[in-house]
JSON list of C-alpha atoms in Angstrom, two decimals:
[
{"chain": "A", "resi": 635, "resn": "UNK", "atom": "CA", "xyz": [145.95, 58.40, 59.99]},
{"chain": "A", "resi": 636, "resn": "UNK", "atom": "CA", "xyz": [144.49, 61.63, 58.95]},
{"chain": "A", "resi": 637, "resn": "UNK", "atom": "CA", "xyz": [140.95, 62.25, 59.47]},
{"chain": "A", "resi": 638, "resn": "UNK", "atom": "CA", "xyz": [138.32, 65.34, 59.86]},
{"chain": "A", "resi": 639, "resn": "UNK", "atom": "CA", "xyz": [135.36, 65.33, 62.38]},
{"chain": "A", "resi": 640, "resn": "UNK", "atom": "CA", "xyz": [132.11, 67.02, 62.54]},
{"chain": "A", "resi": 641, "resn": "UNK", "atom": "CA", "xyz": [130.45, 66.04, 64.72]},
{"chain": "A", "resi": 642, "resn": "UNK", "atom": "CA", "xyz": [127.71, 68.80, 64.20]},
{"chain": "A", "resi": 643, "resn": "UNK", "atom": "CA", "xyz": [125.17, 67.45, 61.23]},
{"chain": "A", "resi": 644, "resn": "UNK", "atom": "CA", "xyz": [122.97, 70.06, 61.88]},
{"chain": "A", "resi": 645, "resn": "UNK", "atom": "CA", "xyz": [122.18, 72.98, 63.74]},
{"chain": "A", "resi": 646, "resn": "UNK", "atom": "CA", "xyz": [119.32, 75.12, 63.51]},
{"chain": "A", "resi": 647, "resn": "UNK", "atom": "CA", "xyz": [118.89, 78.75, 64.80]},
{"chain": "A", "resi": 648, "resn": "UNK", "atom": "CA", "xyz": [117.18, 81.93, 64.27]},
{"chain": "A", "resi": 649, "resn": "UNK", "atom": "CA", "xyz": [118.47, 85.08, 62.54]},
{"chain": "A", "resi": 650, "resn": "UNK", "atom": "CA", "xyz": [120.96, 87.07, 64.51]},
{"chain": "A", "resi": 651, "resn": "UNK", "atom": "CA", "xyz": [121.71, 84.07, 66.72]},
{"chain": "A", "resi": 652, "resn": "UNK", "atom": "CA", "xyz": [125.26, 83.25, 66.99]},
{"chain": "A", "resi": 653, "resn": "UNK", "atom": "CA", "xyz": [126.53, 79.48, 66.09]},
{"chain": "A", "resi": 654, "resn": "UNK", "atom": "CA", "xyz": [129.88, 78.04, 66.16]},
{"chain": "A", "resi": 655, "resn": "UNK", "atom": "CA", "xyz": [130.49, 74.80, 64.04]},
{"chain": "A", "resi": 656, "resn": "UNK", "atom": "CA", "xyz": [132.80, 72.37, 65.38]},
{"chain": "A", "resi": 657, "resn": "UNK", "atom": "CA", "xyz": [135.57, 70.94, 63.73]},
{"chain": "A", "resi": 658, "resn": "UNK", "atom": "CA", "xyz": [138.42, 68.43, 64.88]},
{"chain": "A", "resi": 659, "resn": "UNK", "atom": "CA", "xyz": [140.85, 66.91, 63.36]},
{"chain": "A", "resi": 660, "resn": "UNK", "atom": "CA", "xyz": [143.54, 64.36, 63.56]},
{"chain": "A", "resi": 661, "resn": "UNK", "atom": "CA", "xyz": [147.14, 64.12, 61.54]},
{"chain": "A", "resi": 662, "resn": "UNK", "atom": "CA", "xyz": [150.94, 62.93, 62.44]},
{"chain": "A", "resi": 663, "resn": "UNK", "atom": "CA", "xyz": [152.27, 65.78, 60.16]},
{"chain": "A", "resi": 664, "resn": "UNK", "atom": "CA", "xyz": [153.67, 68.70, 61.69]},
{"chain": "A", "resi": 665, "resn": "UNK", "atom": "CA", "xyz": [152.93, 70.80, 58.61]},
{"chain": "A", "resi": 666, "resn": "UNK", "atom": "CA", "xyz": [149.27, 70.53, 57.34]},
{"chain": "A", "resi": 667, "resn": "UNK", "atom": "CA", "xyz": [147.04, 72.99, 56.18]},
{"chain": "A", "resi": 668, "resn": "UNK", "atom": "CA", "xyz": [143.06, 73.42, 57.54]},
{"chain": "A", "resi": 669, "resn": "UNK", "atom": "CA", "xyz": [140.13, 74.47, 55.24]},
{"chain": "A", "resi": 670, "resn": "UNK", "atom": "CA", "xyz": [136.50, 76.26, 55.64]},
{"chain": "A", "resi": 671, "resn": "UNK", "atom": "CA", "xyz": [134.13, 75.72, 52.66]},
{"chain": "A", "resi": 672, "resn": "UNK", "atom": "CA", "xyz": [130.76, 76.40, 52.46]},
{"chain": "A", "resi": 673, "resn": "UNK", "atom": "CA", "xyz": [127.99, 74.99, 49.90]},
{"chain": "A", "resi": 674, "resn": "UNK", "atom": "CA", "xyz": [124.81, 76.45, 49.17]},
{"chain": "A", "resi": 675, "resn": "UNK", "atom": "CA", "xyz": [121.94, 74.57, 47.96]},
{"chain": "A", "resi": 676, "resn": "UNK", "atom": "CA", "xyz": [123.50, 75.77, 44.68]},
{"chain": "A", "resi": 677, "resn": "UNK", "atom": "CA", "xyz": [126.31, 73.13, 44.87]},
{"chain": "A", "resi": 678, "resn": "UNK", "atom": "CA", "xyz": [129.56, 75.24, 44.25]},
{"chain": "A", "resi": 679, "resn": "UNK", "atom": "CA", "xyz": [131.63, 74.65, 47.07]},
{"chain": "A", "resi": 680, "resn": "UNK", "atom": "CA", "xyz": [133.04, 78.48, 47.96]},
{"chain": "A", "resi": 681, "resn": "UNK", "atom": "CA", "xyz": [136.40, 78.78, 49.98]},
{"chain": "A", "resi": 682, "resn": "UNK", "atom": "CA", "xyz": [136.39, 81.00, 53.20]},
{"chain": "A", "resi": 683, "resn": "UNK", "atom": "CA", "xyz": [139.67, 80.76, 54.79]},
{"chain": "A", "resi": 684, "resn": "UNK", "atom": "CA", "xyz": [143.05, 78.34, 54.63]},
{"chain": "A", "resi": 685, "resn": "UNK", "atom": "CA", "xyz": [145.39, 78.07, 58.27]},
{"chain": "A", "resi": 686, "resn": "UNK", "atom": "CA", "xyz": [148.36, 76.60, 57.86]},
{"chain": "A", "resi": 687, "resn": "UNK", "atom": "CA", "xyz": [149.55, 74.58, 61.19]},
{"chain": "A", "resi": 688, "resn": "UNK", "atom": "CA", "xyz": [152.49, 76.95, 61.88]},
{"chain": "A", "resi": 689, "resn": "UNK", "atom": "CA", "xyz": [150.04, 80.03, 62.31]},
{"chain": "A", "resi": 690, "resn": "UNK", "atom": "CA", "xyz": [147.54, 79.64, 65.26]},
{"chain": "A", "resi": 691, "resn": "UNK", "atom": "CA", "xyz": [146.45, 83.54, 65.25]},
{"chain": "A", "resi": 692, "resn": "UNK", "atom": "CA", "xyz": [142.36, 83.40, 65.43]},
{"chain": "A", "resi": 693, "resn": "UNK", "atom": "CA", "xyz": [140.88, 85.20, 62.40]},
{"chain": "A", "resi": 694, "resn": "UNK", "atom": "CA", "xyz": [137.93, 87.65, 61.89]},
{"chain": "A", "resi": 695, "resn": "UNK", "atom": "CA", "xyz": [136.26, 88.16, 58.58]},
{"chain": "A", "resi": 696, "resn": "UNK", "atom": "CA", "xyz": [133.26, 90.69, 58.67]},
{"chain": "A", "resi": 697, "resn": "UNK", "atom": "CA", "xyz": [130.45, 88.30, 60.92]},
{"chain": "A", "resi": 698, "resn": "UNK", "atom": "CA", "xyz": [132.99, 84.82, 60.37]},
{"chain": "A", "resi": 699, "resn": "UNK", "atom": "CA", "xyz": [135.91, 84.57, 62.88]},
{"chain": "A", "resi": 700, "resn": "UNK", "atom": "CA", "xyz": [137.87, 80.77, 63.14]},
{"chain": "A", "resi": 701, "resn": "UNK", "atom": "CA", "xyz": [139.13, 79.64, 66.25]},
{"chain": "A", "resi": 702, "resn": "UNK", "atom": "CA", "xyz": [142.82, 77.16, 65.92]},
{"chain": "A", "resi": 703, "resn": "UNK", "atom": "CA", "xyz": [143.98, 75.67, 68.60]},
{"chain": "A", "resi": 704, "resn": "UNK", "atom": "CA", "xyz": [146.52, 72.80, 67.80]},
{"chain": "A", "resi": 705, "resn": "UNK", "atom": "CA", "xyz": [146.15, 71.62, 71.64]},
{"chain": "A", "resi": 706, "resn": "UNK", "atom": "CA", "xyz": [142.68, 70.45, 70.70]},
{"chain": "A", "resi": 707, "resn": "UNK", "atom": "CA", "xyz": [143.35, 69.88, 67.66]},
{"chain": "A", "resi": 708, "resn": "UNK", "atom": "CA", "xyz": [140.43, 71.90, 66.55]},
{"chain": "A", "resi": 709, "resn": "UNK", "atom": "CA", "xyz": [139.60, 74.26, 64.05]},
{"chain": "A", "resi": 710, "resn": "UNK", "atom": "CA", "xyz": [136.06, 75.92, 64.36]},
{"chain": "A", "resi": 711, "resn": "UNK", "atom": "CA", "xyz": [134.14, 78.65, 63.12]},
{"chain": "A", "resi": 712, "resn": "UNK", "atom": "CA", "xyz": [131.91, 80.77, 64.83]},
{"chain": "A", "resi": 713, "resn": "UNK", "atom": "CA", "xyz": [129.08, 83.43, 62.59]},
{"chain": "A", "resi": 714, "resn": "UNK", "atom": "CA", "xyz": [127.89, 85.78, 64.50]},
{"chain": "A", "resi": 715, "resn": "UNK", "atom": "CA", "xyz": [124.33, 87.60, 63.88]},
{"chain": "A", "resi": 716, "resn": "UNK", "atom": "CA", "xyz": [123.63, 84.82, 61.41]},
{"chain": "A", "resi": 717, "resn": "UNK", "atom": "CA", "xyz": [121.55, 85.61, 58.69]},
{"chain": "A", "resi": 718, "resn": "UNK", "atom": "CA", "xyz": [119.29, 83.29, 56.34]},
{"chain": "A", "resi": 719, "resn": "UNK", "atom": "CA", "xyz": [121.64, 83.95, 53.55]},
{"chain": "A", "resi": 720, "resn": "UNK", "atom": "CA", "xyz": [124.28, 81.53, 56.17]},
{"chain": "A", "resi": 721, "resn": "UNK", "atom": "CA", "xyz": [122.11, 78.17, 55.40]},
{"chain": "A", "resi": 722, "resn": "UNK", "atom": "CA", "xyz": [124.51, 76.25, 53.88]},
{"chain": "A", "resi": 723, "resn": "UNK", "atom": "CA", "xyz": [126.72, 72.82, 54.65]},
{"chain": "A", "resi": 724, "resn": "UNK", "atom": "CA", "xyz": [130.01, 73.87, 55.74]},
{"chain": "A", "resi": 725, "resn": "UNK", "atom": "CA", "xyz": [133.15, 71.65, 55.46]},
{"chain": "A", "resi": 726, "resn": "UNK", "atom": "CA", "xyz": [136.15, 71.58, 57.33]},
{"chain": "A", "resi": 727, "resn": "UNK", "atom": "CA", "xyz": [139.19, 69.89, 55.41]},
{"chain": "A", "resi": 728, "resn": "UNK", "atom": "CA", "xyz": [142.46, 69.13, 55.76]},
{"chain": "A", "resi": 729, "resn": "UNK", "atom": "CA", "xyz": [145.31, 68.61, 53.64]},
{"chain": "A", "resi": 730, "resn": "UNK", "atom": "CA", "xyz": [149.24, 67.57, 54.72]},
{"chain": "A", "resi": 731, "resn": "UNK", "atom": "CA", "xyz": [151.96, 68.75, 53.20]},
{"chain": "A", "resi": 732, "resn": "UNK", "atom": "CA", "xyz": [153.86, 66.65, 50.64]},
{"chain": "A", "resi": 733, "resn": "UNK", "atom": "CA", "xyz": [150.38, 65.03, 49.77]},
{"chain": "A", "resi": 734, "resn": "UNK", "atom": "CA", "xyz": [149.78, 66.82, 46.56]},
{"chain": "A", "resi": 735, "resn": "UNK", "atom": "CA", "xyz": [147.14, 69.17, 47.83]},
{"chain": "A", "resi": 736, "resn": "UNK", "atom": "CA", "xyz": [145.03, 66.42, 48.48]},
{"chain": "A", "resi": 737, "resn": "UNK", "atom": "CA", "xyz": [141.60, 67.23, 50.78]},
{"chain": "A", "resi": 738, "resn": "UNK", "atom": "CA", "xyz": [140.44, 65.27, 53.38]},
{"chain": "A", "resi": 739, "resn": "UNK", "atom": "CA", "xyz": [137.11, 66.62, 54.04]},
{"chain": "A", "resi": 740, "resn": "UNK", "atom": "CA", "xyz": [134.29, 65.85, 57.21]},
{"chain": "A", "resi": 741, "resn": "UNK", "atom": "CA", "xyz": [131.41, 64.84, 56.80]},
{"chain": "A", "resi": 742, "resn": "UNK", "atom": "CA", "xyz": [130.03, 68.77, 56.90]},
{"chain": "A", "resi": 743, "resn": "UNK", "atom": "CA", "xyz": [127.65, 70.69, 58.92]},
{"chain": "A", "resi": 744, "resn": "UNK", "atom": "CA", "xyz": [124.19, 71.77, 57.39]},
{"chain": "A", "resi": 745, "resn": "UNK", "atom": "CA", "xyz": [123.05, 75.27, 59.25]},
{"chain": "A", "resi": 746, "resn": "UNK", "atom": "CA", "xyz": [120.01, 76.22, 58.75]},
{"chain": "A", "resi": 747, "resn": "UNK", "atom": "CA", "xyz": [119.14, 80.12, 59.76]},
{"chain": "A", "resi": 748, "resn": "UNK", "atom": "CA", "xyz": [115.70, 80.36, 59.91]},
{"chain": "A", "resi": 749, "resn": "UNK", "atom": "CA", "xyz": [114.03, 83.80, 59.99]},
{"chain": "B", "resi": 692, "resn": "UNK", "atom": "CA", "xyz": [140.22, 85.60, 40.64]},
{"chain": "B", "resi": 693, "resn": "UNK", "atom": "CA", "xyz": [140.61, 82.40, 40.95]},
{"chain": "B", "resi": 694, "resn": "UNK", "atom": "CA", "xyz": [137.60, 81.47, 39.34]},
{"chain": "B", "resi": 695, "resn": "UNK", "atom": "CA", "xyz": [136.44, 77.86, 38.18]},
{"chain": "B", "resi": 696, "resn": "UNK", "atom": "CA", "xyz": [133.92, 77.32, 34.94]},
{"chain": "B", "resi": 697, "resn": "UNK", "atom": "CA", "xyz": [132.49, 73.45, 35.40]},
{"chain": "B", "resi": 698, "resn": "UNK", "atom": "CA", "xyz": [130.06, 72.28, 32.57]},
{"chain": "B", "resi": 699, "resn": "UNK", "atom": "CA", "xyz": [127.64, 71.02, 31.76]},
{"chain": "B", "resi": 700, "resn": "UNK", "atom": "CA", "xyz": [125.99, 71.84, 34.87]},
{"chain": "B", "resi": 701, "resn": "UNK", "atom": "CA", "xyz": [123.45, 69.14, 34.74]},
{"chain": "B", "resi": 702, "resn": "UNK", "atom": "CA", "xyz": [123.12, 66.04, 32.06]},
{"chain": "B", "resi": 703, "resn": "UNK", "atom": "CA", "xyz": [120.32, 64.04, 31.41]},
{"chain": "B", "resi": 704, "resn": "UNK", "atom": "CA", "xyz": [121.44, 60.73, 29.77]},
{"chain": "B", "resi": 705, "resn": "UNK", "atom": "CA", "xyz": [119.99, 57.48, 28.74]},
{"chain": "B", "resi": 706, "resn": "UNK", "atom": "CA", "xyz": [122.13, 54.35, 29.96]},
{"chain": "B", "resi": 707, "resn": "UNK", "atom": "CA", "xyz": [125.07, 53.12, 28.14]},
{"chain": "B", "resi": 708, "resn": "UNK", "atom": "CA", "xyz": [125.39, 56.78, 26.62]},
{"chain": "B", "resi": 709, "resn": "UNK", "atom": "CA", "xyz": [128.94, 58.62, 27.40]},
{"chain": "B", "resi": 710, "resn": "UNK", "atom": "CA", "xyz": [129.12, 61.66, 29.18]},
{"chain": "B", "resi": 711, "resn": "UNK", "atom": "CA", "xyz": [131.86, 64.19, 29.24]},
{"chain": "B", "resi": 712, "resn": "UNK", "atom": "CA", "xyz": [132.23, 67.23, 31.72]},
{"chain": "B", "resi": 713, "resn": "UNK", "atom": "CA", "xyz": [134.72, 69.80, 31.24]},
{"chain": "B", "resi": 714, "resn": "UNK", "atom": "CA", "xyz": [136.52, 71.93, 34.10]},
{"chain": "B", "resi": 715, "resn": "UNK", "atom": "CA", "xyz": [138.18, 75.17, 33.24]},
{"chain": "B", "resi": 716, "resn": "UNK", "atom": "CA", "xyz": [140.44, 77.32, 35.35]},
{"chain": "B", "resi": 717, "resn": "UNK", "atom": "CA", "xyz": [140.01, 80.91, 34.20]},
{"chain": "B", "resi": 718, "resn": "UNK", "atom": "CA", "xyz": [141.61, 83.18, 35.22]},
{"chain": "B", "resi": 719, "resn": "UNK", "atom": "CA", "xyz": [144.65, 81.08, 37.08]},
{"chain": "B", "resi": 720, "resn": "UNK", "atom": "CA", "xyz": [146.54, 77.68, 35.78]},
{"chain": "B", "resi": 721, "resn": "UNK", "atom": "CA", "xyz": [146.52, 74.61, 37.41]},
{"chain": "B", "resi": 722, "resn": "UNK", "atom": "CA", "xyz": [148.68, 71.98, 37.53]},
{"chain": "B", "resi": 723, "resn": "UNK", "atom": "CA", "xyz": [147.02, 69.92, 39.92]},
{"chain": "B", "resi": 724, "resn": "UNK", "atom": "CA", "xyz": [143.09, 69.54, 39.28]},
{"chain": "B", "resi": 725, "resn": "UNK", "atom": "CA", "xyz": [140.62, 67.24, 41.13]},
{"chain": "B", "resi": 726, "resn": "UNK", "atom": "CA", "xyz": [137.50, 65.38, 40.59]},
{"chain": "B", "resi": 727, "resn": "UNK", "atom": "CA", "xyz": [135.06, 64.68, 43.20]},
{"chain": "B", "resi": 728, "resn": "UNK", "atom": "CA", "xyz": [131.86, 62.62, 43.78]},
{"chain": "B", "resi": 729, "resn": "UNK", "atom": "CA", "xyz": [129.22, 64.29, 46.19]},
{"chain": "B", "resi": 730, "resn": "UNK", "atom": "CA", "xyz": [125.83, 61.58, 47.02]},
{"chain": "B", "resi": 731, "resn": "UNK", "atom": "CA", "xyz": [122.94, 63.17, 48.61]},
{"chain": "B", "resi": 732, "resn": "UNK", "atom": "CA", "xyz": [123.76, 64.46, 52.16]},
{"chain": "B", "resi": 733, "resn": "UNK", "atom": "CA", "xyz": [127.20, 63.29, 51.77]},
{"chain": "B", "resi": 734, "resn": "UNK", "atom": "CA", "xyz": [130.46, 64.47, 52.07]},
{"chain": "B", "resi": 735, "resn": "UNK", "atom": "CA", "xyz": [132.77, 65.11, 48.63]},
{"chain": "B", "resi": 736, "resn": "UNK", "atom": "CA", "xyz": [134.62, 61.56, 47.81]},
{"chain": "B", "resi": 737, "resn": "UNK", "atom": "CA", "xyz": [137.74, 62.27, 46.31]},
{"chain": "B", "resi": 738, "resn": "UNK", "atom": "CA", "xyz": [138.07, 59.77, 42.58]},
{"chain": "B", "resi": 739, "resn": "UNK", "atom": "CA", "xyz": [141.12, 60.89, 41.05]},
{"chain": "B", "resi": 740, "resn": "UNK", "atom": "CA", "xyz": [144.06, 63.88, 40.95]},
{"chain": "B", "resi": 741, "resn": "UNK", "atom": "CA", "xyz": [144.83, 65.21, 37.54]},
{"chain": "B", "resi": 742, "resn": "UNK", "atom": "CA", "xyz": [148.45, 66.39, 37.03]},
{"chain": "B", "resi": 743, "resn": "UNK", "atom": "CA", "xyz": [148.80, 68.11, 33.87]},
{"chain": "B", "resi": 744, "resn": "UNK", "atom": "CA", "xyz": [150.72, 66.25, 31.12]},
{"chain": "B", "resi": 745, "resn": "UNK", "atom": "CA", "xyz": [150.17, 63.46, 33.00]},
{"chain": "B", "resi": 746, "resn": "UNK", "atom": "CA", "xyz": [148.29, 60.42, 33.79]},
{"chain": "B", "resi": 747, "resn": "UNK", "atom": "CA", "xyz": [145.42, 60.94, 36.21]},
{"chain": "B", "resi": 748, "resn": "UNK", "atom": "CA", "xyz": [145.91, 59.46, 39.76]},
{"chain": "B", "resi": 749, "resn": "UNK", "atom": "CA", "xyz": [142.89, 57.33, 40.87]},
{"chain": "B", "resi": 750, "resn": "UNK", "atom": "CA", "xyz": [141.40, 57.09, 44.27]},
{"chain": "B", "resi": 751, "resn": "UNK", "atom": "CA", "xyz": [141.16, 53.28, 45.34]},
{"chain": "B", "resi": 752, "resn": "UNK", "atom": "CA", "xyz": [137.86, 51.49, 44.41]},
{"chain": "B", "resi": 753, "resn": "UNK", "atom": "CA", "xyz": [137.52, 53.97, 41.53]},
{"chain": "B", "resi": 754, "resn": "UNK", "atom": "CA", "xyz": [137.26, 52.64, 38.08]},
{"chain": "B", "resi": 755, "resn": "UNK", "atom": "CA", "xyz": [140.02, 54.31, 35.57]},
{"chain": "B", "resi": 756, "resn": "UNK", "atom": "CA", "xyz": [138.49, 52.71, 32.67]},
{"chain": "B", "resi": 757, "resn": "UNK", "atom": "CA", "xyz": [134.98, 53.71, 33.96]},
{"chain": "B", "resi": 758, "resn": "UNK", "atom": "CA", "xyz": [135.94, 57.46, 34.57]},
{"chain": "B", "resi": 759, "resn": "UNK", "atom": "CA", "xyz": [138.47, 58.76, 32.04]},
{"chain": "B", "resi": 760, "resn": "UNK", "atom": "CA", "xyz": [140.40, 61.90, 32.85]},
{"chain": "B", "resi": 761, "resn": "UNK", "atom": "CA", "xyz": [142.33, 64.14, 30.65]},
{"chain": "B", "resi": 762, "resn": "UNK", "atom": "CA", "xyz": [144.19, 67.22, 31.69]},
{"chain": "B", "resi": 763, "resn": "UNK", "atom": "CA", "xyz": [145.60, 68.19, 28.56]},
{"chain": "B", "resi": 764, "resn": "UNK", "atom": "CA", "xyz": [146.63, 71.89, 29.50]},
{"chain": "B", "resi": 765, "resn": "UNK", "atom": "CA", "xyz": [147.22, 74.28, 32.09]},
{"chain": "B", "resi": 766, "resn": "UNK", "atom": "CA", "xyz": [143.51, 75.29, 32.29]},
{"chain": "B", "resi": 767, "resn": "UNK", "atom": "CA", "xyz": [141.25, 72.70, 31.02]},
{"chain": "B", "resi": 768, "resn": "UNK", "atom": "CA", "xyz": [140.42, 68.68, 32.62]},
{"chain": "B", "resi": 769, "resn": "UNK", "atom": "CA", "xyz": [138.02, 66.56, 31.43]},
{"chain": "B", "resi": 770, "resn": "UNK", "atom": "CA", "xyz": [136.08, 63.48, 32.98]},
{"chain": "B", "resi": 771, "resn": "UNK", "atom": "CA", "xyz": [134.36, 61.27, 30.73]},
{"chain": "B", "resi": 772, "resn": "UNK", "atom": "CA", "xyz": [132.11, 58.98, 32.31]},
{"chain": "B", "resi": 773, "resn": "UNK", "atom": "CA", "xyz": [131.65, 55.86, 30.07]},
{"chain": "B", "resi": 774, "resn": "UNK", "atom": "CA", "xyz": [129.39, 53.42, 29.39]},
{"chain": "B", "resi": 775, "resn": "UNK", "atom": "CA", "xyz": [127.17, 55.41, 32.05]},
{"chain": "B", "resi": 776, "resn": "UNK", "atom": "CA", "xyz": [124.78, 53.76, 34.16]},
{"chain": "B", "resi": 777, "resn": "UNK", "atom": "CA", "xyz": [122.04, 54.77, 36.25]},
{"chain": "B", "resi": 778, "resn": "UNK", "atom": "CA", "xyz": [123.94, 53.51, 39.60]},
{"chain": "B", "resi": 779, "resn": "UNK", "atom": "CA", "xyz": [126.32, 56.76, 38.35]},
{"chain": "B", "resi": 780, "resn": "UNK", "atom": "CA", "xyz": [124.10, 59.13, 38.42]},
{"chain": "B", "resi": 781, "resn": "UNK", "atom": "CA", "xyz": [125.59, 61.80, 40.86]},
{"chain": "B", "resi": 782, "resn": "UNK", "atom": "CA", "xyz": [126.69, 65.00, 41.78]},
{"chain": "B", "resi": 783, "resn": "UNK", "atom": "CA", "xyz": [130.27, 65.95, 40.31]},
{"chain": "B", "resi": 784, "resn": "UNK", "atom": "CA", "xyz": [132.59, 68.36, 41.25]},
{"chain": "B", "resi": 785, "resn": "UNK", "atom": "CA", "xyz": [135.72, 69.15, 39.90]},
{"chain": "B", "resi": 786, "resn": "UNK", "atom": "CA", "xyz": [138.19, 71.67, 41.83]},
{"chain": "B", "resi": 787, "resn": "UNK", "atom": "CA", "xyz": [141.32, 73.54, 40.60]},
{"chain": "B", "resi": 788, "resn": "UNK", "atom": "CA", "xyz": [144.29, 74.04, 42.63]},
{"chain": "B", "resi": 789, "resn": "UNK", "atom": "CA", "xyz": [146.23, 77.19, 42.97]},
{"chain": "B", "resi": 790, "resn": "UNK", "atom": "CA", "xyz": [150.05, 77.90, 43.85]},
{"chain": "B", "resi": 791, "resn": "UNK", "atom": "CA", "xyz": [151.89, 79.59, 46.29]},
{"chain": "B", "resi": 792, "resn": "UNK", "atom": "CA", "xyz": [154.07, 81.43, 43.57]},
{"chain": "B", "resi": 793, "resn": "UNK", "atom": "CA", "xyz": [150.77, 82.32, 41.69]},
{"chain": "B", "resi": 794, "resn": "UNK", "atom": "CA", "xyz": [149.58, 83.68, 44.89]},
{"chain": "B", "resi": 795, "resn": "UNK", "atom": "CA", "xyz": [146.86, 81.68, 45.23]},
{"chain": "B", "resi": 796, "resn": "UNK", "atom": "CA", "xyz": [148.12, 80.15, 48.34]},
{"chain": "B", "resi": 797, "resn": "UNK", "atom": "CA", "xyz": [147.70, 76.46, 47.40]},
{"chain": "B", "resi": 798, "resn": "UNK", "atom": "CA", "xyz": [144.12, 76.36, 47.82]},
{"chain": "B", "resi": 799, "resn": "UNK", "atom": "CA", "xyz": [141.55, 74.17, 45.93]},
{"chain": "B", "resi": 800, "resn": "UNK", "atom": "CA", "xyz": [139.23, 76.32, 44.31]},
{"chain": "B", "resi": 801, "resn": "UNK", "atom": "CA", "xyz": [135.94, 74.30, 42.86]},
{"chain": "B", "resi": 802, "resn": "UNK", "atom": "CA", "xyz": [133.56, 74.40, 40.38]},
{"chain": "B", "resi": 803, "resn": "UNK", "atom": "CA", "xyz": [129.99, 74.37, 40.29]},
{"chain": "B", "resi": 804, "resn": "UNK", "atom": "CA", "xyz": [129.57, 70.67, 39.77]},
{"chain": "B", "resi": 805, "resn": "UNK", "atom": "CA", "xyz": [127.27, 68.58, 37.11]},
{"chain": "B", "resi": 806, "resn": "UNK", "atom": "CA", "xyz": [124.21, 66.89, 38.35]},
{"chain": "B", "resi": 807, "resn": "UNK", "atom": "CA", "xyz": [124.33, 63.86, 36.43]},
{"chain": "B", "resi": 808, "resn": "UNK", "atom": "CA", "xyz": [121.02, 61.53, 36.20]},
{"chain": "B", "resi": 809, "resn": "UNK", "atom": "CA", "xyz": [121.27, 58.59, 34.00]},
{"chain": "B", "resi": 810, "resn": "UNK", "atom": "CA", "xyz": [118.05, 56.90, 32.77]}
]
């Protein structure tokens, strides 16, 4: 059975702290596909990054890097230097191939950067 | 790119009223769109997939006849919640999926959901 886990529900630091949120995640496909959304108190759900499970190369964006390791079966995501404009829920998701593009979402992580 | 237009972003009904809320892809088609139901402090509950041309694909324990969903072209779905109730008052989101030929890399892009409170 597929399923996401995050087991972080929140986590609270101060500006230019570093934080990693945690994500695990469990599937029987070989090929499956991992998400990073974020939410603002706005609502709009804003995509910041897709791995696929063939591609385990860690990315860096600007202050957001993601850490894959399919040993683990984790998928997390570190800020670094975070800033108040980070507060936000952040969802890891998952989606297997050959299941229409479907998302299977966990339960999300609120982060709250305080100044 | 890859932008998604939801509306109305928040309704204010009085019970038994219908509601419709309208999800454009802009600047992208979508075959595939999906609607989503996000309680308070919650996680996003997948209702239903909308293939367009198609009937929608419900989520089990969702109510077809309660939420009707049309995705009538390339760029444009609809839900309709009927009948609505206050136990549906809720925060709906509606995402678009890209393609891998479109070069959107077969990602959900969403929309800025509808707050809906019925009375």
């Amino acid at each position: 059975a597929q399923k996401v886990t995050q087991a972080q529900t929140e986590i609270s630091v101060v500006e230019k702290e570093d934080v990693t949120l945690d994500c695990v995640y469990e599937t029987r496909d070989t090929t499956y596909y991992l998400f990073w959304y974020k939410q603002p108190p706005s609502g709009e759900l804003v995509f910041l990054i897709r791995r696929n499970s063939f591609d385990e190369q860690n990315e860096i964006s600007g202050r957001y890097s993601w850490n894959f390791q399919k040993s683990t079966s984790s998928f997390n995501f570190t800020i670094t230097a975070s800033q108040v404009v980070d507060s936000a829920v952040y969802f890891c998701a998952l989606s297997e191939a050959g299941q229409g593009g479907k998302l299977i979402f966990g339960q999300g992580t609120e982060l709250s950067v305080k100044p | 790119g890859a932008v998604v237009s939801q509306h109305p972003s928040r309704v204010i009904c009085k019970s038994g009223t219908s509601v419709k809320i309208e999800c454009r892809s802009l600047d992208f088609q979508a075959t595939t769109m999906f609607w989503y139901r996000q309680f308070p402090k919650q996680s996003l509950m997948l209702m239903a997939t909308s293939n367009e041309g198609s009937k929608a694909t419900y989520e089990q324990g969702v109510e077809k006849d309660k939420f009707l969903i049309n995705h009538a072209s390339l760029t444009l779905s609809t839900l309709t919640v009927t009948s609505a109730h206050p136990e549906d008052s809720s925060f709906y989101i509606c995402s678009a999926r890209g393609s891998e030929r479109g070069g959107l890399g077969n990602i959900q892009y969403f929309g800025a959901g509808t707050r809906l409170s019925v009375l």
